[in-house]
Amino acid sequence: MFSRVALYNAAIAAYLSGQVEVAEGAAPPFVAAFDGGVPLRYGENPHQSAVFYKRHQPGEACIADCTILHGKEMSYNNYLDGDAALEVARELAGSTGVAIIKHSNPCGYATGATLREAMEAAWAGDSVSAFGSVIAVTRPVDLETAEFLKDRFVEVLIAPDFEAEALEFLKAKSKQIRLLILRQPLQAAKPSPVLRQIQGGLLVQDRDLGLSAHWMTPTSEAFPEEKRGLADFGIKVCKHVKSNAIVIVNEYQPDQYMLLGMGAGQPNRVDALRKLAVPRAEATLAEQGRERDSVLAESILVSDAFFPFPDNIEEAARAGIRFIIQPGGSRKDEDVVAACDDHGIAMAFTGMRHFKH
């Protein structure tokens, strides 16, 4: 009873705090209510205890508001990766898409004419990292998609629904796989606060909803309008990769896109490109039996933040990249543009950074 009264009081406080004027440069008190907690087996590591608290009214499809149809209880890390999977999957709401997550980073991401096609393309983006992954899809899981996962180890599969045959197939495949169904429709992200606890405090920011603030091509080579769909796809996945982030994306079928390679979480942006994104893209193409040079020449490289020096451009040119997307805004933009012109690279500025920490 007391916890329910507390939830009620929190709702009143949250509403009233928004009605009161505060001094310039200040913010009203932040109040959030969560339902009673559910103890988890352990936290991020076995020696850490953990509890899951659900927001009183989530308001949209989310990992906190799913029904578990099959499998073990969710772990702390499952919740983190499930949240990451749904955040990047909802970028493809309205289309047929698949997001494969490992340690909160998208290692596979693709659209397809069918869910099976999207799943195959997403898995091909990094088949090694996809082992033991958490997957979110934008369409009901059918039998063809379920059969693709037959001999592949997946921790969690989150979907709007499961066709009856697919559900029975996946249940028979493994007692361990967690099959989750969303209780609300998967839609594009809505404006909402993002909370990040630090020791002794709480950081609150707006959700990163945008793709670009503007679209400008500063290079001599114009950025082809027919590649805007692929460019948007690349920004959608790049904004969910831990910074510093570089992704390489490709149109593998007409109007269908996939992540070829990415470099995540690097303090050095050159390393994210040279040591991670490019080698991963090359490995993906080799595994698919696709010709390296011609595919990379038609792919797009996306960076979550500006290039402070031309060194990334030199590395991209060495890899055979001809199209680049980045926010722009560096003091060295002129040098970066000049390097692109030297190598015949078309580059677009979006005016919007997408750091993710």
Coordinates of C-alpha atoms in Angstrom, one line a residue, residues 88-225:
V88 CA 18.2 0.7 -33.0
A89 CA 15.4 -1.6 -34.4
R90 CA 12.8 1.1 -33.9
E91 CA 14.8 3.3 -36.3
L92 CA 13.5 0.9 -39.0
A93 CA 9.9 0.9 -37.8
G94 CA 7.6 0.6 -40.8
S95 CA 10.1 -1.4 -42.8
T96 CA 11.3 -5.0 -42.5
G97 CA 14.5 -4.8 -40.4
V98 CA 16.7 -6.8 -38.0
A99 CA 19.1 -5.5 -35.3
I100 CA 21.7 -7.8 -33.8
I101 CA 23.3 -6.6 -30.6
K102 CA 26.5 -7.7 -28.8
H103 CA 27.6 -5.8 -25.7
S104 CA 25.2 -3.0 -26.5
N105 CA 26.6 -2.4 -29.9
P106 CA 24.9 -3.3 -33.2
C107 CA 27.1 -6.0 -34.9
G108 CA 24.4 -6.8 -37.5
Y109 CA 21.8 -4.5 -39.0
A110 CA 19.8 -4.8 -42.2
T111 CA 16.6 -4.4 -44.0
G112 CA 15.1 -6.9 -46.4
A113 CA 12.2 -7.7 -48.7
T114 CA 11.4 -10.4 -46.2
L115 CA 12.3 -10.9 -42.6
R116 CA 14.4 -14.0 -43.5
E117 CA 16.4 -11.9 -46.1
A118 CA 16.9 -9.1 -43.5
M119 CA 18.0 -11.7 -40.9
E120 CA 20.5 -13.3 -43.3
A121 CA 22.0 -9.9 -44.2
A122 CA 22.2 -8.7 -40.6
W123 CA 23.9 -12.0 -39.5
A124 CA 26.3 -11.8 -42.4
G125 CA 27.5 -8.4 -41.1
D126 CA 29.5 -10.1 -38.4
S127 CA 28.6 -13.8 -38.0
V128 CA 31.2 -14.4 -35.3
S129 CA 30.0 -11.6 -33.0
A130 CA 26.3 -12.6 -33.7
F131 CA 27.0 -15.8 -31.7
G132 CA 25.2 -15.4 -28.3
S133 CA 23.6 -12.1 -29.4
V134 CA 20.3 -10.3 -28.6
I135 CA 18.1 -9.7 -31.7
A136 CA 15.2 -7.4 -32.3
V137 CA 13.0 -7.5 -35.4
T138 CA 10.4 -5.2 -36.7
R139 CA 8.0 -7.9 -38.2
P140 CA 6.4 -11.0 -36.7
V141 CA 8.8 -14.0 -36.9
D142 CA 7.8 -16.5 -39.5
L143 CA 8.9 -20.1 -39.9
E144 CA 11.5 -19.3 -42.6
T145 CA 13.2 -16.8 -40.3
A146 CA 13.1 -19.2 -37.4
E147 CA 14.6 -22.0 -39.5
F148 CA 17.6 -19.7 -40.3
L149 CA 18.3 -19.6 -36.6
K150 CA 18.2 -23.3 -36.2
D151 CA 21.9 -24.0 -35.6
R152 CA 22.8 -20.4 -34.4
F153 CA 23.1 -19.5 -30.8
V154 CA 20.9 -16.6 -29.8
E155 CA 20.3 -15.4 -26.2
V156 CA 17.2 -13.3 -26.8
L157 CA 14.8 -12.7 -29.8
I158 CA 12.4 -9.8 -29.5
A159 CA 9.6 -9.4 -31.9
P160 CA 6.1 -7.8 -32.4
D161 CA 4.8 -11.3 -32.7
F162 CA 5.6 -15.0 -33.6
E163 CA 3.7 -17.0 -36.0
A164 CA 2.5 -20.3 -34.4
E165 CA 4.8 -22.6 -36.4
A166 CA 7.8 -20.3 -35.8
L167 CA 7.1 -20.2 -32.1
E168 CA 6.9 -24.0 -31.8
F169 CA 10.0 -24.4 -34.0
L170 CA 12.1 -22.1 -31.8
K171 CA 10.8 -23.6 -28.6
A172 CA 11.9 -27.0 -29.8
K173 CA 15.3 -25.7 -30.9
S174 CA 16.4 -24.6 -27.4
K175 CA 15.1 -24.5 -23.9
Q176 CA 17.5 -21.6 -23.3
I177 CA 16.6 -19.0 -25.9
R178 CA 14.4 -16.3 -24.6
L179 CA 11.5 -15.4 -26.9
L180 CA 10.0 -12.0 -26.1
I181 CA 6.9 -10.4 -27.6
L182 CA 6.3 -6.7 -27.4
R183 CA 3.1 -5.5 -25.7
Q184 CA 2.9 -2.3 -27.7
P185 CA 3.5 -1.6 -31.4
L186 CA 7.1 -0.9 -32.4
Q187 CA 7.1 2.7 -33.6
A188 CA 9.6 5.4 -34.2
A189 CA 11.1 6.8 -31.0
K190 CA 9.2 9.5 -29.2
P191 CA 10.6 12.5 -27.3
S192 CA 11.4 11.3 -23.8
P193 CA 14.1 11.9 -21.2
V194 CA 17.2 9.6 -21.1
L195 CA 18.5 9.0 -17.6
R196 CA 22.1 8.3 -16.7
Q197 CA 23.1 7.8 -13.1
I198 CA 26.4 8.9 -11.9
Q199 CA 27.7 8.6 -8.3
G200 CA 25.9 11.2 -6.3
G201 CA 23.7 12.4 -9.1
L202 CA 21.6 11.9 -12.2
L203 CA 22.1 13.2 -15.7
V204 CA 18.9 13.8 -17.8
Q205 CA 19.0 14.5 -21.5
D206 CA 16.6 14.5 -24.5
R207 CA 16.5 11.4 -26.6
D208 CA 18.7 11.5 -29.8
L209 CA 15.9 11.6 -32.4
G210 CA 17.4 13.3 -35.3
L211 CA 19.5 12.2 -38.3
S212 CA 20.7 15.5 -39.7
A213 CA 20.2 19.2 -39.1
H214 CA 21.0 20.0 -42.7
W215 CA 22.5 18.3 -45.8
M216 CA 25.4 20.0 -47.5
T217 CA 28.0 18.7 -49.9
P218 CA 31.2 20.7 -49.6
T219 CA 33.3 18.5 -51.9
S220 CA 33.8 18.9 -55.7
E221 CA 32.1 15.5 -56.1
A222 CA 28.4 15.8 -55.5
F223 CA 26.8 13.3 -53.2
P224 CA 24.4 11.3 -55.3
E225 CA 20.7 11.8 -54.4

